PDB file of N, CA and C in Angstrom:
ATOM      1  N   MET A   1      76.840  89.755 123.859  1.00 52.00           N
ATOM      2  CA  MET A   1      77.871  89.774 122.844  1.00 52.00           C
ATOM      3  C   MET A   1      78.507  91.166 122.743  1.00 52.00           C
ATOM      4  N   ASN A   2      77.673  92.204 122.906  1.00 66.00           N
ATOM      5  CA  ASN A   2      78.169  93.566 122.790  1.00 66.00           C
ATOM      6  C   ASN A   2      79.156  93.887 123.899  1.00 66.00           C
ATOM      7  N   GLN A   3      78.907  93.404 125.117  1.00 71.00           N
ATOM      8  CA  GLN A   3      79.824  93.629 126.240  1.00 71.00           C
ATOM      9  C   GLN A   3      81.178  92.972 125.968  1.00 71.00           C
ATOM     10  N   GLN A   4      81.141  91.777 125.402  1.00 71.00           N
ATOM     11  CA  GLN A   4      82.385  91.090 125.078  1.00 71.00           C
ATOM     12  C   GLN A   4      83.163  91.866 124.019  1.00 71.00           C
ATOM     13  N   SER A   5      82.470  92.423 123.055  1.00 69.00           N
ATOM     14  CA  SER A   5      83.127  93.220 122.017  1.00 69.00           C
ATOM     15  C   SER A   5      83.764  94.462 122.613  1.00 69.00           C
ATOM     16  N   ASP A   6      83.058  95.098 123.558  1.00 77.00           N
ATOM     17  CA  ASP A   6      83.605  96.272 124.228  1.00 77.00           C
ATOM     18  C   ASP A   6      84.867  95.918 125.004  1.00 77.00           C
ATOM     19  N   ASN A   7      84.830  94.771 125.700  1.00 84.00           N
ATOM     20  CA  ASN A   7      86.003  94.331 126.459  1.00 84.00           C
ATOM     21  C   ASN A   7      87.177  94.042 125.536  1.00 84.00           C
ATOM     22  N   THR A   8      86.897  93.403 124.411  1.00 85.00           N
ATOM     23  CA  THR A   8      87.952  93.087 123.448  1.00 85.00           C
ATOM     24  C   THR A   8      88.556  94.368 122.889  1.00 85.00           C
ATOM     25  N   GLU A   9      87.718  95.329 122.544  1.00 86.00           N
ATOM     26  CA  GLU A   9      88.218  96.592 122.004  1.00 86.00           C
ATOM     27  C   GLU A   9      89.055  97.336 123.048  1.00 86.00           C
ATOM     28  N   GLN A  10      88.598  97.325 124.287  1.00 90.00           N
ATOM     29  CA  GLN A  10      89.361  97.967 125.359  1.00 90.00           C
ATOM     30  C   GLN A  10      90.711  97.278 125.548  1.00 90.00           C
ATOM     31  N   TYR A  11      90.715  95.967 125.494  1.00 92.00           N
ATOM     32  CA  TYR A  11      91.959  95.216 125.639  1.00 92.00           C
ATOM     33  C   TYR A  11      92.916  95.533 124.497  1.00 92.00           C
ATOM     34  N   LEU A  12      92.399  95.569 123.272  1.00 90.00           N
ATOM     35  CA  LEU A  12      93.242  95.877 122.124  1.00 90.00           C
ATOM     36  C   LEU A  12      93.786  97.303 122.204  1.00 90.00           C
ATOM     37  N   ASN A  13      92.971  98.228 122.677  1.00 91.00           N
ATOM     38  CA  ASN A  13      93.437  99.605 122.862  1.00 91.00           C
ATOM     39  C   ASN A  13      94.530  99.673 123.918  1.00 91.00           C
ATOM     40  N   LYS A  14      94.375  98.907 124.991  1.00 94.00           N
ATOM     41  CA  LYS A  14      95.403  98.892 126.033  1.00 94.00           C
ATOM     42  C   LYS A  14      96.702  98.288 125.497  1.00 94.00           C
ATOM     43  N   CYS A  15      96.591  97.204 124.735  1.00 93.00           N
ATOM     44  CA  CYS A  15      97.781  96.609 124.122  1.00 93.00           C
ATOM     45  C   CYS A  15      98.474  97.620 123.218  1.00 93.00           C
ATOM     46  N   PHE A  16      97.699  98.314 122.400  1.00 92.00           N
ATOM     47  CA  PHE A  16      98.262  99.324 121.511  1.00 92.00           C
ATOM     48  C   PHE A  16      98.993 100.404 122.312  1.00 92.00           C
ATOM     49  N   ASP A  17      98.375 100.878 123.380  1.00 94.00           N
ATOM     50  CA  ASP A  17      99.008 101.907 124.220  1.00 94.00           C
ATOM     51  C   ASP A  17     100.301 101.393 124.849  1.00 94.00           C
ATOM     52  N   ASP A  18     100.262 100.173 125.362  1.00 95.00           N
ATOM     53  CA  ASP A  18     101.455  99.591 125.988  1.00 95.00           C
ATOM     54  C   ASP A  18     102.578  99.405 124.974  1.00 95.00           C
ATOM     55  N   PHE A  19     102.243  98.916 123.795  1.00 94.00           N
ATOM     56  CA  PHE A  19     103.258  98.722 122.757  1.00 94.00           C
ATOM     57  C   PHE A  19     103.845 100.068 122.320  1.00 94.00           C
ATOM     58  N   SER A  20     102.993 101.073 122.221  1.00 93.00           N
ATOM     59  CA  SER A  20     103.465 102.401 121.820  1.00 93.00           C
ATOM     60  C   SER A  20     104.415 102.992 122.859  1.00 93.00           C
ATOM     61  N   LYS A  21     104.092 102.801 124.128  1.00 95.00           N
ATOM     62  CA  LYS A  21     104.977 103.277 125.194  1.00 95.00           C
ATOM     63  C   LYS A  21     106.327 102.569 125.138  1.00 95.00           C
ATOM     64  N   GLU A  22     106.287 101.272 124.877  1.00 95.00           N
ATOM     65  CA  GLU A  22     107.529 100.513 124.776  1.00 95.00           C
ATOM     66  C   GLU A  22     108.348 100.975 123.571  1.00 95.00           C
ATOM     67  N   GLN A  23     107.675 101.287 122.476  1.00 94.00           N
ATOM     68  CA  GLN A  23     108.380 101.825 121.308  1.00 94.00           C
ATOM     69  C   GLN A  23     109.107 103.121 121.666  1.00 94.00           C
ATOM     70  N   MET A  24     108.429 104.001 122.372  1.00 94.00           N
ATOM     71  CA  MET A  24     109.042 105.279 122.758  1.00 94.00           C
ATOM     72  C   MET A  24     110.238 105.049 123.680  1.00 94.00           C
ATOM     73  N   ARG A  25     110.103 104.107 124.602  1.00 94.00           N
ATOM     74  CA  ARG A  25     111.208 103.806 125.506  1.00 94.00           C
ATOM     75  C   ARG A  25     112.411 103.288 124.725  1.00 94.00           C
ATOM     76  N   LEU A  26     112.152 102.400 123.781  1.00 92.00           N
ATOM     77  CA  LEU A  26     113.236 101.847 122.970  1.00 92.00           C
ATOM     78  C   LEU A  26     113.885 102.913 122.086  1.00 92.00           C
ATOM     79  N   LEU A  27     113.077 103.809 121.542  1.00 91.00           N
ATOM     80  CA  LEU A  27     113.633 104.894 120.736  1.00 91.00           C
ATOM     81  C   LEU A  27     114.546 105.787 121.573  1.00 91.00           C
ATOM     82  N   ASN A  28     114.136 106.059 122.798  1.00 91.00           N
ATOM     83  CA  ASN A  28     114.984 106.849 123.701  1.00 91.00           C
ATOM     84  C   ASN A  28     116.264 106.098 124.041  1.00 91.00           C
ATOM     85  N   ASP A  29     116.159 104.781 124.238  1.00 85.00           N
ATOM     86  CA  ASP A  29     117.347 103.970 124.487  1.00 85.00           C
ATOM     87  C   ASP A  29     118.292 104.010 123.290  1.00 85.00           C
ATOM     88  N   MET A  30     117.717 103.997 122.105  1.00 84.00           N
ATOM     89  CA  MET A  30     118.522 103.985 120.896  1.00 84.00           C
ATOM     90  C   MET A  30     119.264 105.317 120.727  1.00 84.00           C
ATOM     91  N   LYS A  31     118.635 106.407 121.120  1.00 85.00           N
ATOM     92  CA  LYS A  31     119.281 107.716 121.028  1.00 85.00           C
ATOM     93  C   LYS A  31     120.524 107.770 121.903  1.00 85.00           C
ATOM     94  N   GLY A  32     120.457 107.121 123.062  1.00 80.00           N
ATOM     95  CA  GLY A  32     121.571 107.147 123.993  1.00 80.00           C
ATOM     96  C   GLY A  32     122.548 106.002 123.824  1.00 80.00           C
ATOM     97  N   ALA A  33     122.279 105.108 122.877  1.00 72.00           N
ATOM     98  CA  ALA A  33     123.138 103.934 122.702  1.00 72.00           C
ATOM     99  C   ALA A  33     124.464 104.335 122.059  1.00 72.00           C
ATOM    100  N   THR A  34     125.532 103.848 122.647  1.00 77.00           N
ATOM    101  CA  THR A  34     126.857 104.101 122.082  1.00 77.00           C
ATOM    102  C   THR A  34     127.445 102.833 121.485  1.00 77.00           C
ATOM    103  N   ASP A  35     126.866 101.710 121.834  1.00 79.00           N
ATOM    104  CA  ASP A  35     127.359 100.410 121.376  1.00 79.00           C
ATOM    105  C   ASP A  35     126.535  99.949 120.174  1.00 79.00           C
ATOM    106  N   ASP A  36     127.199  99.552 119.107  1.00 81.00           N
ATOM    107  CA  ASP A  36     126.501  99.106 117.900  1.00 81.00           C
ATOM    108  C   ASP A  36     125.687  97.844 118.133  1.00 81.00           C
ATOM    109  N   SER A  37     126.176  96.932 118.964  1.00 79.00           N
ATOM    110  CA  SER A  37     125.427  95.691 119.204  1.00 79.00           C
ATOM    111  C   SER A  37     124.140  95.985 119.969  1.00 79.00           C
ATOM    112  N   LYS A  38     124.206  96.935 120.911  1.00 81.00           N
ATOM    113  CA  LYS A  38     122.986  97.311 121.633  1.00 81.00           C
ATOM    114  C   LYS A  38     122.012  97.992 120.683  1.00 81.00           C
ATOM    115  N   ASP A  39     122.530  98.812 119.798  1.00 85.00           N
ATOM    116  CA  ASP A  39     121.698  99.497 118.818  1.00 85.00           C
ATOM    117  C   ASP A  39     120.974  98.490 117.921  1.00 85.00           C
ATOM    118  N   LYS A  40     121.666  97.448 117.499  1.00 87.00           N
ATOM    119  CA  LYS A  40     121.054  96.417 116.662  1.00 87.00           C
ATOM    120  C   LYS A  40     119.971  95.658 117.424  1.00 87.00           C
ATOM    121  N   ASP A  41     120.236  95.378 118.698  1.00 89.00           N
ATOM    122  CA  ASP A  41     119.236  94.692 119.520  1.00 89.00           C
ATOM    123  C   ASP A  41     117.972  95.537 119.662  1.00 89.00           C
ATOM    124  N   VAL A  42     118.156  96.826 119.876  1.00 89.00           N
ATOM    125  CA  VAL A  42     117.013  97.730 120.007  1.00 89.00           C
ATOM    126  C   VAL A  42     116.249  97.798 118.685  1.00 89.00           C
ATOM    127  N   GLN A  43     116.953  97.835 117.579  1.00 91.00           N
ATOM    128  CA  GLN A  43     116.295  97.854 116.271  1.00 91.00           C
ATOM    129  C   GLN A  43     115.476  96.590 116.035  1.00 91.00           C
ATOM    130  N   LYS A  44     115.984  95.446 116.454  1.00 93.00           N
ATOM    131  CA  LYS A  44     115.229  94.196 116.330  1.00 93.00           C
ATOM    132  C   LYS A  44     113.949  94.256 117.158  1.00 93.00           C
ATOM    133  N   GLN A  45     114.083  94.763 118.381  1.00 93.00           N
ATOM    134  CA  GLN A  45     112.907  94.887 119.240  1.00 93.00           C
ATOM    135  C   GLN A  45     111.886  95.849 118.638  1.00 93.00           C
ATOM    136  N   LEU A  46     112.359  96.951 118.090  1.00 94.00           N
ATOM    137  CA  LEU A  46     111.452  97.913 117.464  1.00 94.00           C
ATOM    138  C   LEU A  46     110.736  97.304 116.261  1.00 94.00           C
ATOM    139  N   THR A  47     111.449  96.517 115.491  1.00 95.00           N
ATOM    140  CA  THR A  47     110.832  95.859 114.340  1.00 95.00           C
ATOM    141  C   THR A  47     109.709  94.933 114.785  1.00 95.00           C
ATOM    142  N   LEU A  48     109.963  94.150 115.822  1.00 95.00           N
ATOM    143  CA  LEU A  48     108.927  93.253 116.341  1.00 95.00           C
ATOM    144  C   LEU A  48     107.742  94.039 116.906  1.00 95.00           C
ATOM    145  N   LEU A  49     108.026  95.098 117.634  1.00 95.00           N
ATOM    146  CA  LEU A  49     106.951  95.917 118.197  1.00 95.00           C
ATOM    147  C   LEU A  49     106.125  96.579 117.108  1.00 95.00           C
ATOM    148  N   ASN A  50     106.776  97.040 116.054  1.00 95.00           N
ATOM    149  CA  ASN A  50     106.034  97.643 114.942  1.00 95.00           C
ATOM    150  C   ASN A  50     105.052  96.648 114.354  1.00 95.00           C
ATOM    151  N   GLY A  51     105.478  95.395 114.212  1.00 95.00           N
ATOM    152  CA  GLY A  51     104.587  94.355 113.707  1.00 95.00           C
ATOM    153  C   GLY A  51     103.418  94.099 114.651  1.00 95.00           C
ATOM    154  N   LEU A  52     103.698  94.093 115.948  1.00 94.00           N
ATOM    155  CA  LEU A  52     102.629  93.884 116.932  1.00 94.00           C
ATOM    156  C   LEU A  52     101.620  95.028 116.929  1.00 94.00           C
ATOM    157  N   VAL A  53     102.121  96.244 116.852  1.00 94.00           N
ATOM    158  CA  VAL A  53     101.235  97.409 116.818  1.00 94.00           C
ATOM    159  C   VAL A  53     100.350  97.355 115.581  1.00 94.00           C
ATOM    160  N   SER A  54     100.953  97.052 114.457  1.00 94.00           N
ATOM    161  CA  SER A  54     100.200  96.965 113.205  1.00 94.00           C
ATOM    162  C   SER A  54      99.140  95.871 113.275  1.00 94.00           C
ATOM    163  N   ALA A  55      99.507  94.709 113.776  1.00 94.00           N
ATOM    164  CA  ALA A  55      98.556  93.600 113.890  1.00 94.00           C
ATOM    165  C   ALA A  55      97.430  93.931 114.865  1.00 94.00           C
ATOM    166  N   CYS A  56      97.763  94.596 115.935  1.00 92.00           N
ATOM    167  CA  CYS A  56      96.760  94.989 116.927  1.00 92.00           C
ATOM    168  C   CYS A  56      95.740  95.945 116.313  1.00 92.00           C
ATOM    169  N   LEU A  57      96.220  96.917 115.566  1.00 92.00           N
ATOM    170  CA  LEU A  57      95.319  97.869 114.911  1.00 92.00           C
ATOM    171  C   LEU A  57      94.453  97.191 113.853  1.00 92.00           C
ATOM    172  N   ARG A  58      95.052  96.292 113.087  1.00 94.00           N
ATOM    173  CA  ARG A  58      94.277  95.578 112.064  1.00 94.00           C
ATOM    174  C   ARG A  58      93.182  94.737 112.702  1.00 94.00           C
ATOM    175  N   LEU A  59      93.505  94.042 113.803  1.00 93.00           N
ATOM    176  CA  LEU A  59      92.514  93.223 114.490  1.00 93.00           C
ATOM    177  C   LEU A  59      91.398  94.076 115.065  1.00 93.00           C
ATOM    178  N   ARG A  60      91.764  95.196 115.683  1.00 91.00           N
ATOM    179  CA  ARG A  60      90.752  96.092 116.246  1.00 91.00           C
ATOM    180  C   ARG A  60      89.828  96.607 115.151  1.00 91.00           C
ATOM    181  N   ASN A  61      90.389  97.022 114.028  1.00 92.00           N
ATOM    182  CA  ASN A  61      89.577  97.546 112.932  1.00 92.00           C
ATOM    183  C   ASN A  61      88.704  96.463 112.307  1.00 92.00           C
ATOM    184  N   LEU A  62      89.237  95.257 112.195  1.00 93.00           N
ATOM    185  CA  LEU A  62      88.439  94.152 111.662  1.00 93.00           C
ATOM    186  C   LEU A  62      87.255  93.859 112.577  1.00 93.00           C
ATOM    187  N   LYS A  63      87.505  93.831 113.879  1.00 89.00           N
ATOM    188  CA  LYS A  63      86.407  93.578 114.827  1.00 89.00           C
ATOM    189  C   LYS A  63      85.340  94.661 114.713  1.00 89.00           C
ATOM    190  N   LYS A  64      85.758  95.921 114.557  1.00 88.00           N
ATOM    191  CA  LYS A  64      84.787  97.011 114.405  1.00 88.00           C
ATOM    192  C   LYS A  64      83.962  96.836 113.134  1.00 88.00           C
ATOM    193  N   GLN A  65      84.627  96.422 112.054  1.00 92.00           N
ATOM    194  CA  GLN A  65      83.901  96.193 110.793  1.00 92.00           C
ATOM    195  C   GLN A  65      82.894  95.062 110.942  1.00 92.00           C
ATOM    196  N   LEU A  66      83.287  93.990 111.604  1.00 89.00           N
ATOM    197  CA  LEU A  66      82.370  92.862 111.794  1.00 89.00           C
ATOM    198  C   LEU A  66      81.170  93.259 112.640  1.00 89.00           C
ATOM    199  N   ILE A  67      81.410  94.069 113.660  1.00 86.00           N
ATOM    200  CA  ILE A  67      80.303  94.541 114.504  1.00 86.00           C
ATOM    201  C   ILE A  67      79.368  95.430 113.689  1.00 86.00           C
ATOM    202  N   ALA A  68      79.949  96.310 112.883  1.00 88.00           N
ATOM    203  CA  ALA A  68      79.130  97.200 112.052  1.00 88.00           C
ATOM    204  C   ALA A  68      78.284  96.403 111.067  1.00 88.00           C
ATOM    205  N   LYS A  69      78.862  95.361 110.469  1.00 91.00           N
ATOM    206  CA  LYS A  69      78.120  94.532 109.520  1.00 91.00           C
ATOM    207  C   LYS A  69      76.991  93.773 110.207  1.00 91.00           C
ATOM    208  N   SER A  70      77.248  93.303 111.431  1.00 87.00           N
ATOM    209  CA  SER A  70      76.221  92.533 112.133  1.00 87.00           C
ATOM    210  C   SER A  70      75.075  93.424 112.619  1.00 87.00           C
ATOM    211  N   ASN A  71      75.335  94.716 112.763  1.00 84.00           N
ATOM    212  CA  ASN A  71      74.285  95.645 113.208  1.00 84.00           C
ATOM    213  C   ASN A  71      73.423  96.144 112.074  1.00 84.00           C
ATOM    214  N   LEU A  72      73.758  95.811 110.843  1.00 76.00           N
ATOM    215  CA  LEU A  72      72.959  96.275 109.710  1.00 76.00           C
ATOM    216  C   LEU A  72      71.649  95.565 109.603  1.00 76.00           C
TER     217      LEU A  72
END
């Protein structure tokens, strides 16, 4: 069970890293955007990514709490 938890945590960390990189890429795109419609599209994508990052962190932290409780 512990190995599976480690794999899950590693996967969640990788997802978080990937989402964060995508956020940075989109922010850079937004800085260079001259078209308002493109800017709005990038903002929508950033909003969705922010939600994914937040959910990923919450899930990772919840899993850590559950593991800590089970080890007591």
